[in-house]
Amino acid sequence: MKNYLIHDEWKIIEEGFHPENNRISESIFSLGNGRKGGRGNFEEKYSGSTLPGNYIAGVYYPDKTRVGWWKNGYPEYFAKVLNAANWIGINVSVDGEELDLAKMLIESFRRELNMQEGTLSRTFIASFKNGKKVKVTSIRFLSIVTPEIGAIQYSVEPLNFDGKIKLTPFVDFDVQNEDSNYDEKFWVGEYIENIGNEGYLTAHTKKTKFLACSGMKYNVQLDGKEHAVQIANNSREKYIESTFEIKAKQNQVVRLFKYGVNTSSEYFSKSKLAFEAKEILNNAFETGFDQLLKEHRAAWAVKWENSDIQIESDVAAQQGIRFNIFQLNQTYTGEDERLNVGPKGFTGEKYGGTTYWDTEAYCLPFFLATAPQKVSKNLLIYRYKHLQKAIENAEKLGFKNGAALYPMVTINGEECHNEWEITFEEIHRNGAIAYAIYDYIRFTGDKEYLAPYGFEVLLALSRFWSQRVNWSEHKNKYVLLGVTGPNEYENNVNNNFHTSNMAVWTLKYTLEAIQYLKESHKDLYYKLCAENGFNEEDETNKWDDIIANMYYAWDNERKIFLQQDGFLDKELLPASQINPAERPISQHWSWDRILRSPYIKQADVLQSLYWFEEKYDKEFIERHFDFYEPITVHESSLSSCVHTVLAAKIGRPEKAYEMYLRTARLDLDDYNSDTEDGLHITSMGGTWLAFVIGLGGMRVLKDQLHFDPILPKGWSAYSFKINFRGAHLKIKVSDNKVRISNLSDEKINLSVNDKSITLIGHSIEVI
Ligand code: BGC
C-alpha cells in the first residue's frame, strides 16, 4: 500500500517527484474521453521507468495466442487495444542540453489531476548540470466536447539565465505494446504530411486493417504574445516532428500550444480520414486553447451535476469516490453501442481493453443511475449485437440449437483470452449477462427491452444452461461439472454454487420473460419463436425439470451453501493467518498452493447472495458472510464492493466502511501493488455500487426506490444523486436524518427507512 498522493476533495496531487512510483502515477493521472485516452506520461523525453500509452477506443489487434500445448477450442488470439500514436510529445532542450527528468535535479515538482475540470497539469523546476534552471508548466486535456481533439499548453521559463529554448513537438506512431506476444509492432505507416506548423500521419493495423490518423498543429508565444519561429520539419516512417528555437531572456515565458487530433476508420471513411482530421484540427486551432478548455470544463460540470457524490469531513474518502466517478466517466460515454468498459479503460495494456463480465456485474448500476437511459441500454445492446458470435462460440464447444456462450473476454464478440480455465470454465458470465437485462428493466421499467433484444439473448442463454447441465444418477439431481466460479483461485470445480444458481435463475427469468411477451406482445413473441426455432413446450419442459432438480452443495452442519463440492476438504484457516509478507498470495505463492488453499480471490457464493438478497433472511446472509469473508483475500478488485453491500445489509457498518475504503482508494493507495499496470476501471463501478447500494442502502423493489442508509463513523454527512425513471433525486444522509430532494418535475413515490413518501416535482422531504 502506498500513500504518496496528497488528499484533496477535487484534485489528485503528487508533490515532489517520485520516480520509483512513476508508472503508478502514469496510471493514476490518465485522461480519457470515451473515444480515446492515455496515461499520464510526460510530454518531454523521459529516460526513467515509464509505460507510454495512448489508446483509441475500438481499435484493436488480434495478437496470436501463445501457449505451451495447443488444445482444441483455444482462442486463436488475444485482442489488444493498441498503443497508438503518441500525440503529446514535446522534446525540450535548453542551450543544447536535453530536458529529461530522470537526469536532472528536480525541485517543486507537482502533478495534478483536476477531476472537476478534466485536466492534467504539471509544474516543476529542473536544474541542468551546468546550473541553469528552468521552470516548466503544462496543462492538457482530451476534449469531451470534440472527442477527436486533445490540447496542451506547455511553458518553459529560464529562471537564472538568458538562453535558447529549443522545442520539438512531435507525433510518433512508431509505438509498441509492452505486452505484445511476439514483440511485434502492430501499426503499418501510410501517409505522412508535415508542413509548417501542421502535420499528419496515418497508419493501419496489421490483420484488422483499422486506419487511424493522428496530427498536430501548434503556435508559440513569448511572454504572452504570438511569436513567429523558424521551423525545421523532419519526418520518417510513422513519425513527424517540428523544431524551432527561441531566444528567451531570464524570466521570459516560452509557451507552446499544441493541438492533437485523432480520427479512426471506426468513425470516418478511410478515404477521408486525413482530410477529416485536418478539418477538425483546424477548427480546434481556430477556436483556441482557452475556449476549448472552457467548453470542456462546462461539459464536465454537467457530468458532475448528475453523478457527483459528496462526503463531508473525510477528504480521503471524498477524493476516492470522485476519482472513481471521474475515471468511469472518462472511460465510457455510452454514445456508441460498439464500445464497452474495459477493466483498465484507457489507462494501461493489461486486459487489452476488452470486455469482461465486469461491465454487467459491476458497472451497469453506475450508468443506470447517473447517465441517460440510452447509455446503459447501449451496454446491453453491445451484447445483443454479439449474440450470433456467442452462439458460434458455443457451437465451437459442441453446443447446438442456438445455445450461446458469451466470451469471458471479447472485443468483437469472439472469445479472445488465452487462459484455458478462465476462458472455458468461467461460464457464470452468461448469468451476469442475463442479470444485466433484469437489472436494467428493474431500474428503468423499460420492459419493452425484452422484445426483441432481451428475449433473444435470454433464450440463447437458457438453451446453453439446459445443455451444459447433466443428470447425475448418483445424486439424482442436475449438476454443473468442470466450472470456475468468480473465485479464480479454484479451477475446474464441480457445482460451484454461484454458477448453478445463475443457471437456474436465468431459466426462471426467461420463463417470466416468455410469460410477459405472450401477454403483451403475442404476435411478436410467436414471430420470434419461429425465427429462433423455439418450441416452447419441448424446450421449457426440460428447463422446469432443471429448476426443480438442480443440485447445490450444502453444508447441513453450518447451514450454508458451499462454494463447490469439495470445498470442505480444504484446510479452512482464516486469511488473517497468512504471513503479511506473503500477500497478495497471487504474487508470492505457487499456483498449486493457491488452488489447494481455501482462500477466495473475490466474492463467489456472496456474489449470488448480493444479487438475490431478497430471497434470503438476514441470519442466512450473516452465516454465509461469517464463513466466507474471513477466508477471502480480496485479490480481485471486484471483491470488496460486494462485501460492503452485504456487511451494510447485515448491520456491520464498520466492516462495510473498511471494505468500502478498500475499493474507493484501491488505485490511489495501490492496495494490490498493481496500479502501475493501469487503473481498475471496472471495479470503480463496484465502488459506486458499494457506496450507493451499500452505504446508501438503495434498492429497487417492485418498481419503487428504497433507501436504508448508514452513516460511517467519522463522516458528518454524505449525499449522492440518482436518475430514476425521469426523476432526478439528491439523497443527503447526516446524523439521524435523510433529506431527499427531487430536482426534477417528476412526481415520485419512494421509501426511506421503511417510511413511504411521495415527492412532487422540486420538493424536499426530511426523514
Ligand atoms: C477477476 C475477474 C475479472 C477480471 C477482469 C480478474 O482478476 O477475477 O472476475 O473479470 O479480473 O477484471
Short mmCIF file of N, CA and C and ligand atoms in Angstrom, two decimals, residues 342-344 350-351 356-358 362 408 422 426 428 485-488 601-602 635-638 680 682-683, ligand 1:
data_model
loop_
_atom_site.label_atom_id
_atom_site.label_comp_id
_atom_site.label_asym_id
_atom_site.label_seq_id
_atom_site.Cartn_x
_atom_site.Cartn_y
_atom_site.Cartn_z
N GLY A 342 -13.58 -1.42 -20.58
CA GLY A 342 -12.51 -2.40 -20.35
C GLY A 342 -12.03 -2.33 -18.91
N PRO A 343 -11.56 -3.45 -18.34
CA PRO A 343 -11.11 -3.42 -16.94
C PRO A 343 -10.04 -2.37 -16.65
N LYS A 344 -9.28 -1.97 -17.68
CA LYS A 344 -8.27 -0.93 -17.45
C LYS A 344 -8.60 0.34 -18.23
N LYS A 350 -2.90 -4.00 -19.76
CA LYS A 350 -3.41 -5.25 -19.22
C LYS A 350 -4.89 -5.39 -19.54
N TYR A 351 -5.31 -6.59 -19.83
CA TYR A 351 -6.71 -6.91 -20.18
C TYR A 351 -7.09 -6.39 -21.57
N TYR A 356 -15.26 -7.73 -20.18
CA TYR A 356 -15.45 -8.88 -19.29
C TYR A 356 -16.86 -8.82 -18.68
N TRP A 357 -17.17 -9.80 -17.85
CA TRP A 357 -18.46 -9.77 -17.16
C TRP A 357 -18.54 -8.59 -16.21
N ASP A 358 -17.40 -7.96 -15.96
CA ASP A 358 -17.33 -6.82 -15.05
C ASP A 358 -18.36 -5.75 -15.39
N TYR A 362 -20.69 -5.09 -12.45
CA TYR A 362 -20.23 -4.01 -11.55
C TYR A 362 -20.43 -2.59 -12.09
N MET A 408 -15.67 -14.84 -22.16
CA MET A 408 -15.22 -14.25 -20.90
C MET A 408 -14.50 -12.94 -21.20
N ILE A 422 -10.00 -19.94 -17.44
CA ILE A 422 -10.84 -18.75 -17.36
C ILE A 422 -11.75 -18.70 -18.58
N GLU A 426 -15.25 -20.25 -16.77
CA GLU A 426 -15.97 -19.21 -16.01
C GLU A 426 -17.28 -18.87 -16.70
N HIS A 428 -20.10 -18.60 -15.57
CA HIS A 428 -21.05 -17.79 -14.81
C HIS A 428 -21.27 -16.44 -15.48
N GLY A 485 -15.80 -20.64 -10.76
CA GLY A 485 -16.70 -19.58 -10.31
C GLY A 485 -15.98 -18.24 -10.36
N PRO A 486 -16.59 -17.19 -9.82
CA PRO A 486 -15.88 -15.91 -9.78
C PRO A 486 -14.54 -16.03 -9.04
N ASN A 487 -14.48 -16.94 -8.07
CA ASN A 487 -13.21 -17.18 -7.38
C ASN A 487 -12.26 -17.94 -8.29
N GLU A 488 -11.35 -17.22 -8.90
CA GLU A 488 -10.42 -17.87 -9.85
C GLU A 488 -9.31 -18.63 -9.14
N LYS A 601 -10.46 -15.53 -3.94
CA LYS A 601 -9.96 -14.30 -4.57
C LYS A 601 -10.99 -13.18 -4.48
N GLN A 602 -12.24 -13.52 -4.69
CA GLN A 602 -13.28 -12.48 -4.71
C GLN A 602 -14.63 -13.13 -4.39
N GLU A 635 -8.22 -10.38 -3.61
CA GLU A 635 -7.14 -10.09 -4.56
C GLU A 635 -7.68 -9.76 -5.95
N SER A 636 -8.98 -9.79 -6.07
CA SER A 636 -9.57 -9.15 -7.24
C SER A 636 -10.17 -7.86 -6.71
N SER A 637 -10.01 -6.81 -7.50
CA SER A 637 -10.54 -5.51 -7.09
C SER A 637 -12.07 -5.56 -7.04
N LEU A 638 -12.66 -6.63 -7.58
CA LEU A 638 -14.12 -6.67 -7.67
C LEU A 638 -14.76 -7.29 -6.44
N HIS A 680 -8.03 0.13 -12.11
CA HIS A 680 -9.07 -0.90 -12.10
C HIS A 680 -10.41 -0.24 -12.41
N THR A 682 -13.17 -1.13 -14.03
CA THR A 682 -14.48 -1.76 -13.81
C THR A 682 -14.78 -1.88 -12.32
N SER A 683 -13.73 -2.00 -11.52
CA SER A 683 -14.00 -2.08 -10.09
C SER A 683 -14.43 -0.71 -9.55
C1 BGC B 1 -11.21 -11.22 -11.91
C2 BGC B 1 -12.34 -11.41 -12.90
C3 BGC B 1 -12.44 -10.19 -13.76
C4 BGC B 1 -11.11 -9.87 -14.41
C5 BGC B 1 -11.15 -8.57 -15.16
C6 BGC B 1 -9.92 -10.93 -12.68
O1 BGC B 1 -8.88 -10.70 -11.79
O2 BGC B 1 -11.02 -12.36 -11.14
O3 BGC B 1 -13.56 -11.60 -12.20
O4 BGC B 1 -13.42 -10.40 -14.72
O5 BGC B 1 -10.11 -9.76 -13.45
O6 BGC B 1 -11.40 -7.51 -14.28
#
